[in-house]
mmCIF file of C-alpha atoms in Angstrom:
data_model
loop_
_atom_site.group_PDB
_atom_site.id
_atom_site.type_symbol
_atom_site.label_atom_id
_atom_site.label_comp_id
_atom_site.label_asym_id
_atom_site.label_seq_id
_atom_site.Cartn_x
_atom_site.Cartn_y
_atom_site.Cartn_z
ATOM 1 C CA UNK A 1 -62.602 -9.041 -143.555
ATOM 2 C CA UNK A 2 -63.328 -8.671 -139.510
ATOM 3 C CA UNK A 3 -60.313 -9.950 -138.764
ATOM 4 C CA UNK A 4 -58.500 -6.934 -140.679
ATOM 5 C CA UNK A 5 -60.336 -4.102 -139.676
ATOM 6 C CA UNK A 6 -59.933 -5.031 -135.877
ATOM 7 C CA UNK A 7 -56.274 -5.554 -136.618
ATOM 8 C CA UNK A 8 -55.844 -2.295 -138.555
ATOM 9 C CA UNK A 9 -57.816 -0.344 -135.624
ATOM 10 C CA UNK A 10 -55.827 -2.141 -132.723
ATOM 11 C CA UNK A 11 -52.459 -1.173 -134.452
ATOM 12 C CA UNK A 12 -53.490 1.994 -135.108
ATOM 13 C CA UNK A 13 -54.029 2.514 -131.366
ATOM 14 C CA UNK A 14 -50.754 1.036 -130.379
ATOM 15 C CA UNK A 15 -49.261 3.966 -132.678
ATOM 16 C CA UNK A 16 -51.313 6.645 -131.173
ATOM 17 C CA UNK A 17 -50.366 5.236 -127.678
ATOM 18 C CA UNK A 18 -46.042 5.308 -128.756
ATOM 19 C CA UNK A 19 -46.564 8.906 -129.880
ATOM 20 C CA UNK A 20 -48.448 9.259 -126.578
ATOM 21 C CA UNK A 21 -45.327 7.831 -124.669
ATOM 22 C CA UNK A 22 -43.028 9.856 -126.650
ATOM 23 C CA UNK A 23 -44.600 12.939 -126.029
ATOM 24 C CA UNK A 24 -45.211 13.214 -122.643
ATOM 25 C CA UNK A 25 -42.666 13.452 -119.629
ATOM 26 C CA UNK A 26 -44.620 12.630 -116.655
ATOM 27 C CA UNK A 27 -43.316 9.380 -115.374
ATOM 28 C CA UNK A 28 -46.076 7.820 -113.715
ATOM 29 C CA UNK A 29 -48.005 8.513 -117.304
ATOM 30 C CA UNK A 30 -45.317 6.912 -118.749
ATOM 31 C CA UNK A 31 -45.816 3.900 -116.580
ATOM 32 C CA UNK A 32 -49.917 3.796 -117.121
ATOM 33 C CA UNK A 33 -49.360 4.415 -121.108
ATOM 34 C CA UNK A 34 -46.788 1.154 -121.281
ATOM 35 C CA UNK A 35 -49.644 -0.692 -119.423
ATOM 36 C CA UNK A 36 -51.781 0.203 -121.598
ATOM 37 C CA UNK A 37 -49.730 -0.293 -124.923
ATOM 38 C CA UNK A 38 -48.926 -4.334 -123.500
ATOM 39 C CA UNK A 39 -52.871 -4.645 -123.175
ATOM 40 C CA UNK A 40 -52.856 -3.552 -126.751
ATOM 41 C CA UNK A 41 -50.304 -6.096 -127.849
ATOM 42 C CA UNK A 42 -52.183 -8.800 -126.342
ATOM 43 C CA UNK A 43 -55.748 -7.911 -127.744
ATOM 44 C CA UNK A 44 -53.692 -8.228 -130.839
ATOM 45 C CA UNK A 45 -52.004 -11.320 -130.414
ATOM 46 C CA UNK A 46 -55.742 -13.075 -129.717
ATOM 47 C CA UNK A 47 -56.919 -11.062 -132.370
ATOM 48 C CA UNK A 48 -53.935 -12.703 -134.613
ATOM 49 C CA UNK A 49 -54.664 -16.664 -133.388
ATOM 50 C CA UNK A 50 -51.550 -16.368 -131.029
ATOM 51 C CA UNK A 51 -53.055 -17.178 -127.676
ATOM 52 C CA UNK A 52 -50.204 -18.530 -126.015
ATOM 53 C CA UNK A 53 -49.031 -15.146 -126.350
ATOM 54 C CA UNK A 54 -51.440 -13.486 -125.611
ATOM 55 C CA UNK A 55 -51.244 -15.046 -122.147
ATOM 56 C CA UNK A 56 -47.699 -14.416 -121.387
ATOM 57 C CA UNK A 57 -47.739 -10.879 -122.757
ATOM 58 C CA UNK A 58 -50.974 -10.374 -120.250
ATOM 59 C CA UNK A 59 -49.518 -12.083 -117.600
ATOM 60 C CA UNK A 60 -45.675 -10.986 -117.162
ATOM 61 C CA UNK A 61 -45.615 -8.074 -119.807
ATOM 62 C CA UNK A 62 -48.454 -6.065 -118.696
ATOM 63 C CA UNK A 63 -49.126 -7.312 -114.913
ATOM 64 C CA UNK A 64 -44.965 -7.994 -113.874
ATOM 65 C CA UNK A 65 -43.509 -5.255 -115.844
ATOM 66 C CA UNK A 66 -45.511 -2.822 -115.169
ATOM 67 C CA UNK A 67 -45.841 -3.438 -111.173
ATOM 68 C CA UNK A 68 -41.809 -3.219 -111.703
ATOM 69 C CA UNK A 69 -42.424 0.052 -113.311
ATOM 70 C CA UNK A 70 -44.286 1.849 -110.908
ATOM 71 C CA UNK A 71 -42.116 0.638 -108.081
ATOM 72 C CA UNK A 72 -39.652 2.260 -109.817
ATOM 73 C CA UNK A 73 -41.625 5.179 -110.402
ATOM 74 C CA UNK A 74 -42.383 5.920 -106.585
ATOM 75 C CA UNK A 75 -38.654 6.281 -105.913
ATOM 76 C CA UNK A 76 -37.647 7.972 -108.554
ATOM 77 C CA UNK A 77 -38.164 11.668 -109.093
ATOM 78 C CA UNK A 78 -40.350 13.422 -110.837
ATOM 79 C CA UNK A 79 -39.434 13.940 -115.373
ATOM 80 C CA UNK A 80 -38.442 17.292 -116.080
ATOM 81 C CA UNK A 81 -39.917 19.220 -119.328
ATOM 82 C CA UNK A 82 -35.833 18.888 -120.312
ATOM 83 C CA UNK A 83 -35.410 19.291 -124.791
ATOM 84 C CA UNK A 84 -34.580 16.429 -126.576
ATOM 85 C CA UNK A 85 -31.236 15.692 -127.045
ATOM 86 C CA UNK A 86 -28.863 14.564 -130.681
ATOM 87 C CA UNK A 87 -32.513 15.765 -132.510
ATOM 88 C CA UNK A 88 -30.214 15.950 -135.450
ATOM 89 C CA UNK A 89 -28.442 12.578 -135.881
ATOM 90 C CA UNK A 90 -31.411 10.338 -134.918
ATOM 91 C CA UNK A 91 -33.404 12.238 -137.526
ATOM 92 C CA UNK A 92 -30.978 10.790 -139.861
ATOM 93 C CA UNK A 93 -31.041 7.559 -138.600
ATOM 94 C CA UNK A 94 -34.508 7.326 -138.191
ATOM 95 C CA UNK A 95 -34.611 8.018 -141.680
ATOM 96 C CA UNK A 96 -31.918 5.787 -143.158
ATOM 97 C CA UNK A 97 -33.491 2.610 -140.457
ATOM 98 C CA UNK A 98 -37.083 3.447 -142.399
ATOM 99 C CA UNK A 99 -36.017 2.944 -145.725
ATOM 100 C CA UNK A 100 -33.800 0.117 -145.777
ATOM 101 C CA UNK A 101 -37.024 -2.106 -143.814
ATOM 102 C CA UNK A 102 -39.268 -0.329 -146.732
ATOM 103 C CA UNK A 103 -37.374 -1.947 -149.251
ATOM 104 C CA UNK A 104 -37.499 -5.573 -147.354
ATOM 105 C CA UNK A 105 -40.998 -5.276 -146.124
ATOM 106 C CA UNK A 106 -41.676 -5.081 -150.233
ATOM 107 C CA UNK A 107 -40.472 -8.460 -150.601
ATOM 108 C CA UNK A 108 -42.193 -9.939 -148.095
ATOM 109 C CA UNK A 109 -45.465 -11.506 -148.390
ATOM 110 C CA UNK A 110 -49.095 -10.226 -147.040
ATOM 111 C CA UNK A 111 -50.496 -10.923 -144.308
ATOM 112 C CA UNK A 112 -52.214 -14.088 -143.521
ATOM 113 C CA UNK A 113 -50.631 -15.669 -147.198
ATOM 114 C CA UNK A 114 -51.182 -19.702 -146.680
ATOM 115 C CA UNK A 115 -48.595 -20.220 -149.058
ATOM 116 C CA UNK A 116 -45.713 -18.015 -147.563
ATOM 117 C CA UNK A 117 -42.357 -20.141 -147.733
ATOM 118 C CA UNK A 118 -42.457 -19.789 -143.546
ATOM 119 C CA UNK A 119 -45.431 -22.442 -143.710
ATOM 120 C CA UNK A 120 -44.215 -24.379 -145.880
ATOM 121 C CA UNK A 121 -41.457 -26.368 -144.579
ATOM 122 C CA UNK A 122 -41.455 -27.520 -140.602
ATOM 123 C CA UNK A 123 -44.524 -26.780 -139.131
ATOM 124 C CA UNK A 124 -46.613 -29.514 -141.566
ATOM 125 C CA UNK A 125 -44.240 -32.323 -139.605
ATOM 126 C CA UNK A 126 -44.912 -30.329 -136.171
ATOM 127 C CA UNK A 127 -48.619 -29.996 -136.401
ATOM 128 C CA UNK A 128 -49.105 -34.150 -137.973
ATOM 129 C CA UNK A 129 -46.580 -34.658 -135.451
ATOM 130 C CA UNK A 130 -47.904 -33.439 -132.145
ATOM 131 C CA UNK A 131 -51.361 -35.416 -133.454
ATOM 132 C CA UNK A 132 -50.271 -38.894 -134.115
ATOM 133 C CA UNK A 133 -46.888 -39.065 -132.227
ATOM 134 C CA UNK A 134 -47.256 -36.678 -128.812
ATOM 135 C CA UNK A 135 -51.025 -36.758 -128.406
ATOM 136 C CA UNK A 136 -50.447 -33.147 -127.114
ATOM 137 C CA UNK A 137 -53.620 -31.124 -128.400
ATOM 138 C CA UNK A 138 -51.514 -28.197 -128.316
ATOM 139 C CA UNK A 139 -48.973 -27.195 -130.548
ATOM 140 C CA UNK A 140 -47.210 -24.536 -128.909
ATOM 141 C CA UNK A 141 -46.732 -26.446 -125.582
ATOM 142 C CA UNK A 142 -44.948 -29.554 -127.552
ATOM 143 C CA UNK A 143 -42.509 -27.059 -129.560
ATOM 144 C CA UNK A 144 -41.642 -25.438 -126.276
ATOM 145 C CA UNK A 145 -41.413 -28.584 -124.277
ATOM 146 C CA UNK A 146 -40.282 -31.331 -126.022
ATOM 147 C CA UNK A 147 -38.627 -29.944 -129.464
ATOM 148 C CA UNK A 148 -36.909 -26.999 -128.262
ATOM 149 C CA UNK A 149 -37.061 -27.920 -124.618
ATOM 150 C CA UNK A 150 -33.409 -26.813 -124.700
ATOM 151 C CA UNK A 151 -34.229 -23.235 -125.680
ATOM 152 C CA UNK A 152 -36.605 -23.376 -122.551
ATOM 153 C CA UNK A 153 -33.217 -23.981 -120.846
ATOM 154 C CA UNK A 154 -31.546 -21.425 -122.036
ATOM 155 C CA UNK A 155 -34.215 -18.889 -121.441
ATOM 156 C CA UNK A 156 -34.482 -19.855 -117.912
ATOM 157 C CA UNK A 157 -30.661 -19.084 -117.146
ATOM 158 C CA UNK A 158 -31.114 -16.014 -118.817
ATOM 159 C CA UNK A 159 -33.810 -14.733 -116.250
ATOM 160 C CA UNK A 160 -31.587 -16.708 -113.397
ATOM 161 C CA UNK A 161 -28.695 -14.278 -114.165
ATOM 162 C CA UNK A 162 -30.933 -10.946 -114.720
ATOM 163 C CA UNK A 163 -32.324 -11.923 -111.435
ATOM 164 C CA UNK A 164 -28.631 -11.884 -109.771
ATOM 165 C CA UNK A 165 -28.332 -8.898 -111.589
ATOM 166 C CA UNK A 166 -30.843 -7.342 -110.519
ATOM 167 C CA UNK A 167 -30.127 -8.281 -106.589
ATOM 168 C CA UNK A 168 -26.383 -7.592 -106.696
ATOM 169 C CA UNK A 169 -27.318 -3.841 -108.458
ATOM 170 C CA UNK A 170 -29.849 -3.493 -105.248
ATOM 171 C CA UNK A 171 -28.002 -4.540 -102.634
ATOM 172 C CA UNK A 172 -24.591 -3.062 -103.267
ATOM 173 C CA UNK A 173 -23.352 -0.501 -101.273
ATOM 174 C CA UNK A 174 -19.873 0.153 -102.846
ATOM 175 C CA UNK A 175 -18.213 2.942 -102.209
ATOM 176 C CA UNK A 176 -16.994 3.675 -105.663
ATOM 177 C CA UNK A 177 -16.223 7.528 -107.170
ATOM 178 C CA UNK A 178 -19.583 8.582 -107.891
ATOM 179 C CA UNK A 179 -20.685 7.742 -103.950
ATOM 180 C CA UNK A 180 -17.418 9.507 -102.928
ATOM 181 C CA UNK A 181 -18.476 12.498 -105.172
ATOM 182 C CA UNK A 182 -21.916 12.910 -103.521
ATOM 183 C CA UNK A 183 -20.690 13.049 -100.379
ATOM 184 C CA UNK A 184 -18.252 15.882 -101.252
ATOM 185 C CA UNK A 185 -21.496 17.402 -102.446
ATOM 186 C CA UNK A 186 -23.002 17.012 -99.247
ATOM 187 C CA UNK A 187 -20.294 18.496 -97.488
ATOM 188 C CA UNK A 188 -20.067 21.470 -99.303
ATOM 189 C CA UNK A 189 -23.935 22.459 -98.456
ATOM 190 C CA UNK B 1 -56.589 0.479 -151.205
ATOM 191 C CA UNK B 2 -57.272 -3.422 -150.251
ATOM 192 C CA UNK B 3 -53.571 -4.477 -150.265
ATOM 193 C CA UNK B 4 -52.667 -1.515 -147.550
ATOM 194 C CA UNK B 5 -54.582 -2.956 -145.251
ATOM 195 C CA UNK B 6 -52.644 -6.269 -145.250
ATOM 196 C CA UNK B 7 -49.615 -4.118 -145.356
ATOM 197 C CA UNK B 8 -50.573 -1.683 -142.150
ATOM 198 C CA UNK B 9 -48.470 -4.657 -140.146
ATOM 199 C CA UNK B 10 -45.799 -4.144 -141.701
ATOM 200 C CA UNK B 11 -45.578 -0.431 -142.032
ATOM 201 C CA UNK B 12 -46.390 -0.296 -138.157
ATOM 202 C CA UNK B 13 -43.631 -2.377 -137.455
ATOM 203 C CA UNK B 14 -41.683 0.016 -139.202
ATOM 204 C CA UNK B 15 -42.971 2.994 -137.021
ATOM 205 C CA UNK B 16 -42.712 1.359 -134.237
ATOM 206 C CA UNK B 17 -39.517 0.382 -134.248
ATOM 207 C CA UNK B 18 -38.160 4.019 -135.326
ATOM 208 C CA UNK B 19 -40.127 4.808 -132.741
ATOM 209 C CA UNK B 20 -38.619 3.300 -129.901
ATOM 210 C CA UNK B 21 -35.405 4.060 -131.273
ATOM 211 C CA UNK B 22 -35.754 7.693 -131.162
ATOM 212 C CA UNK B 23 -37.057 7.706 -127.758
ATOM 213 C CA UNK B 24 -34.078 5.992 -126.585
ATOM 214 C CA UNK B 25 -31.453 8.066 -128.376
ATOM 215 C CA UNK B 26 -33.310 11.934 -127.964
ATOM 216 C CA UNK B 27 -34.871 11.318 -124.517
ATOM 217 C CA UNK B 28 -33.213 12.469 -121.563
ATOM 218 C CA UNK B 29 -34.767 10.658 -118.659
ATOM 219 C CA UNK B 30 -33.066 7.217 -118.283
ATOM 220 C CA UNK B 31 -37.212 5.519 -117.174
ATOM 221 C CA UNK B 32 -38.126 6.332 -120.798
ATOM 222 C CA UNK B 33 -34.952 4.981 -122.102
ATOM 223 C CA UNK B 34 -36.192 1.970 -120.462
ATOM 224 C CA UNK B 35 -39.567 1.986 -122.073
ATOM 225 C CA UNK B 36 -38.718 2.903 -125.539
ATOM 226 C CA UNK B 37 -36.342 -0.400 -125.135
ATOM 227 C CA UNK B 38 -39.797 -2.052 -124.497
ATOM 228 C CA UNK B 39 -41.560 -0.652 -127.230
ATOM 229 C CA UNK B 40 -38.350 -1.388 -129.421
ATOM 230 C CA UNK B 41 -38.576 -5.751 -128.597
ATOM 231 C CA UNK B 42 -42.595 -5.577 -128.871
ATOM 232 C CA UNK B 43 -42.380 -3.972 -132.594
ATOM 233 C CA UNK B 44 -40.518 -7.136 -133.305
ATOM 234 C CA UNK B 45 -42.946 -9.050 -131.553
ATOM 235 C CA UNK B 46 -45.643 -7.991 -133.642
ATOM 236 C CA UNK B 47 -44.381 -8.195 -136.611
ATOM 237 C CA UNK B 48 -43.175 -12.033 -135.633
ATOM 238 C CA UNK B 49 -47.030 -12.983 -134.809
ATOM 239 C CA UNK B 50 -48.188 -11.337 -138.133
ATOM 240 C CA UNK B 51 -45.989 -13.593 -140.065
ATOM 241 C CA UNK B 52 -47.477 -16.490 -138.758
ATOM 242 C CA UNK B 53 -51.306 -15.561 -139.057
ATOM 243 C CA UNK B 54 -53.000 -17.458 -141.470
ATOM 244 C CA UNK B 55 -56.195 -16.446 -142.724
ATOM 245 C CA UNK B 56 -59.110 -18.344 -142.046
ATOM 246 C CA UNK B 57 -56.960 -20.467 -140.168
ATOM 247 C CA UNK B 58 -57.559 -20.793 -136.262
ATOM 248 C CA UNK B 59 -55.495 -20.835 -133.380
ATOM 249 C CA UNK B 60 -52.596 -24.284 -133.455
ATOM 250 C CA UNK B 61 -54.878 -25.939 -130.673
ATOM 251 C CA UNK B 62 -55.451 -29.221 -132.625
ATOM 252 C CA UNK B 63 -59.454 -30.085 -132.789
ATOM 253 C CA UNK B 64 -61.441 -32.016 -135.374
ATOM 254 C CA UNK B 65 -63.440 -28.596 -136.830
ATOM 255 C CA UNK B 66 -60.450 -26.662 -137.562
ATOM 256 C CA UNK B 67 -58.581 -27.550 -140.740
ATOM 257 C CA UNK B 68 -55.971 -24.441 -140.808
ATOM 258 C CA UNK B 69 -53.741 -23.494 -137.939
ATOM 259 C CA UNK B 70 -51.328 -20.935 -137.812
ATOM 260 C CA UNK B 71 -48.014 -20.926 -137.795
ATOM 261 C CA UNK B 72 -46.861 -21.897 -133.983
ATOM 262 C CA UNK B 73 -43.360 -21.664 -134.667
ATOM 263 C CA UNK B 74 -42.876 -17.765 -134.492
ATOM 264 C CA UNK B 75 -45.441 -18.281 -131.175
ATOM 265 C CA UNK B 76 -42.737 -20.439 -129.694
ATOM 266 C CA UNK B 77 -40.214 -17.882 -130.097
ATOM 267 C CA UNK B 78 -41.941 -14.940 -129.173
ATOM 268 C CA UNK B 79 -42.982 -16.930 -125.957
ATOM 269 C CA UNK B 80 -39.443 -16.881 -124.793
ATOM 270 C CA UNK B 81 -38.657 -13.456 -126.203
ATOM 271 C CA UNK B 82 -41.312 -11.928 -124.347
ATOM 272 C CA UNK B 83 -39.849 -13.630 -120.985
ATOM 273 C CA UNK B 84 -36.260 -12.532 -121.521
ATOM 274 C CA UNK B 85 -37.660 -8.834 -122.415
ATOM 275 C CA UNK B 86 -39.512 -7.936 -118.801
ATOM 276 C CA UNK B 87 -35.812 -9.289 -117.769
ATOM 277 C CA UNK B 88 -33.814 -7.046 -119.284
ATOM 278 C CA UNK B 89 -36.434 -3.960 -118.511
ATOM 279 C CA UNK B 90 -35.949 -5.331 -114.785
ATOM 280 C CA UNK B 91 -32.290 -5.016 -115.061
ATOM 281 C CA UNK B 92 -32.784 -1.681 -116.999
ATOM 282 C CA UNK B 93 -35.127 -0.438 -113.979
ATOM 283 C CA UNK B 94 -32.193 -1.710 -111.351
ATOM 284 C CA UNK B 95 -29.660 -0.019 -113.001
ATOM 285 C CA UNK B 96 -31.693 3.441 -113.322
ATOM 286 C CA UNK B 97 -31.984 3.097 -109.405
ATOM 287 C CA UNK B 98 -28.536 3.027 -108.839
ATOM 288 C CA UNK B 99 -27.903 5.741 -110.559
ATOM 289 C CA UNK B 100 -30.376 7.528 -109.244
ATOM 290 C CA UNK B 101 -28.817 6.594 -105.684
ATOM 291 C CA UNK B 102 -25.293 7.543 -107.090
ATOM 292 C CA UNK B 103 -26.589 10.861 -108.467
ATOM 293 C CA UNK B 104 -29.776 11.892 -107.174
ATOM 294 C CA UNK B 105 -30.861 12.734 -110.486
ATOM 295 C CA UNK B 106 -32.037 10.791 -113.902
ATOM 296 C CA UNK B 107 -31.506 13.623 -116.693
ATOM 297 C CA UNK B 108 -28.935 12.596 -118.916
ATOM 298 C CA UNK B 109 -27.348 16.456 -119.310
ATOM 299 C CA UNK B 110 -27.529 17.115 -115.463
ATOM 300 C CA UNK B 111 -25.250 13.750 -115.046
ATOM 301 C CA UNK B 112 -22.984 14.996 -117.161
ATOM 302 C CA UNK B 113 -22.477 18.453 -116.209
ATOM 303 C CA UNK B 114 -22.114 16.599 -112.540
ATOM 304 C CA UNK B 115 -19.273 14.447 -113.793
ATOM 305 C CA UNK B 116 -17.649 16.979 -115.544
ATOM 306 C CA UNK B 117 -17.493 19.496 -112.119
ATOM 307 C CA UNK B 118 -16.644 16.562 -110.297
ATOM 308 C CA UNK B 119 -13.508 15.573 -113.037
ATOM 309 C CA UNK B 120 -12.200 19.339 -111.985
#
């Protein structure tokens, strides 16, 4: 019964803190309030018995992402009190999205269930597995090493080529129509 | 009254994820495009790592007290997911900088009243 109330508070803050993030239009508070809504996220991912997680979301998505963040922040300028914009159709949408997950998260079952069909039918093998067979102690590490070590594979040429990206979009200096239109701009002040 | 609060997950995955989505469609600055992206991937995340909680169960670090564990399956995935999300928000932040260089402004309407003068 712990174990719920902490959960129900922690998610409850991580709402307060998106409403938080949605309201205000300072960017550096933007920057502090995502910091603070990944520290959320990994108090609840100990909280929930993930703490493999827990240590990559406190690692890279609360200490990497948000030193990224406020790099970005210092050269960028400051947000302007500017109205939303299409209010209208993403009321709409937000609406039509929220129903249509009401009527699957009916379905599904509650939280913490031992008998929910997703325990049921690989991870009894993985778990007797990773005892008799691997000798690894923990789970997590085996599935991420040795059963899906190609998915490991996969995610590292993802962050290989997001890493290019990221160093091509920095370095270039093209002089394409936009850069040709600011310097018009310049000229005519 | 005792079932919401094994439901609150789910619903807050729900909010969550409406959320983000509205703050990328009705917000004009492209940084909090970037972050409502973010809050977008971790509603997902959350709701992943709820599936797999067991209760009474313990974390899947195999000792001789525990006899639950939790899933680690959805762990495993969320692992990576969580990787390839500060990623993309790195190649989000890149690309707002360019613009930014291009432009020297982020507000969506000021861009495009810019491109439209410059079109003339």
């Amino acid at each position: 019964m712990n174990f719920l109330l902490i959960n129900f508070f922690l998610i409850s803050l991580l709402l307060v803190t998106t409403f938080f993030i949605f309201k205000t239009t300072s960017l550096i508070s933007i920057v502090a309030l995502t910091g603070a809504f990944t520290l959320l996220c990994s108090a609840i991912y100990v909280n929930l018995d993930a703490v493999d997680v827990a240590f990559t979301e406190a690692a890279v998505g609360s200490g990497i992402s948000t030193i990224l963040m406020v790099m970005a922040a210092a050269k960028l300028p400051e947000g302007k009190k500017n109205k939303l914009i299409n209010l209208f159709p993403s009321i709409i949408l937000a609406v039509a999205i929220s129903l249509i997950l009401i009527i699957i998260i009916a379905n599904l079952p509650l939280l913490g269930d031992p008998n929910a069909p997703i325990h049921l039918h690989v991870v009894p093998e993985y778990l007797k597995e990773s005892k008799d067979f691997f000798h690894i102690p923990n789970v997590v590490t085996n599935i991420l090493a040795s059963y899906r070590g190609f998915d490991t594979l996969g995610e590292t040429i993802v962050i290989f080529t997001a890493g290019l990206g990221v160093i091509a979009l920095l370095t270039s200096n093209t002089l394409n129509r936009k850069t040709n239109f600011k310097k018009n701009k310049k000229n005519e002040r | 009254m005792s079932n919401f609060i094994y439901f609150w997950n789910h619903f807050a995955f729900i909010l969550l994820m409406v959320g983000g989505l509205f703050i990328i469609i009705t917000s004009q600055n492209y940084l909090k495009k970037v972050v409502g992206l973010a809050i977008f991937q971790t509603a997902v995340f959350v709701f992943f790592v709820s599936l797999a909680k067991v209760l009474d169960g313990t974390a899947p670090i195999l000792t001789k007290m525990a006899n639950a564990y939790s899933n680690p399956l959805p762990h495993v995935l969320i692992l990576t997911a969580i990787v390839v999300g500060v990623a993309t928000s790195a190649l989000g932040l890149a690309l707002v900088l360019q613009i930014y260089k291009n432009y020297e402004t982020i507000e969506e309407k000021e861009i495009e009243s810019l491109e439209l003068k410059s079109d003339k």
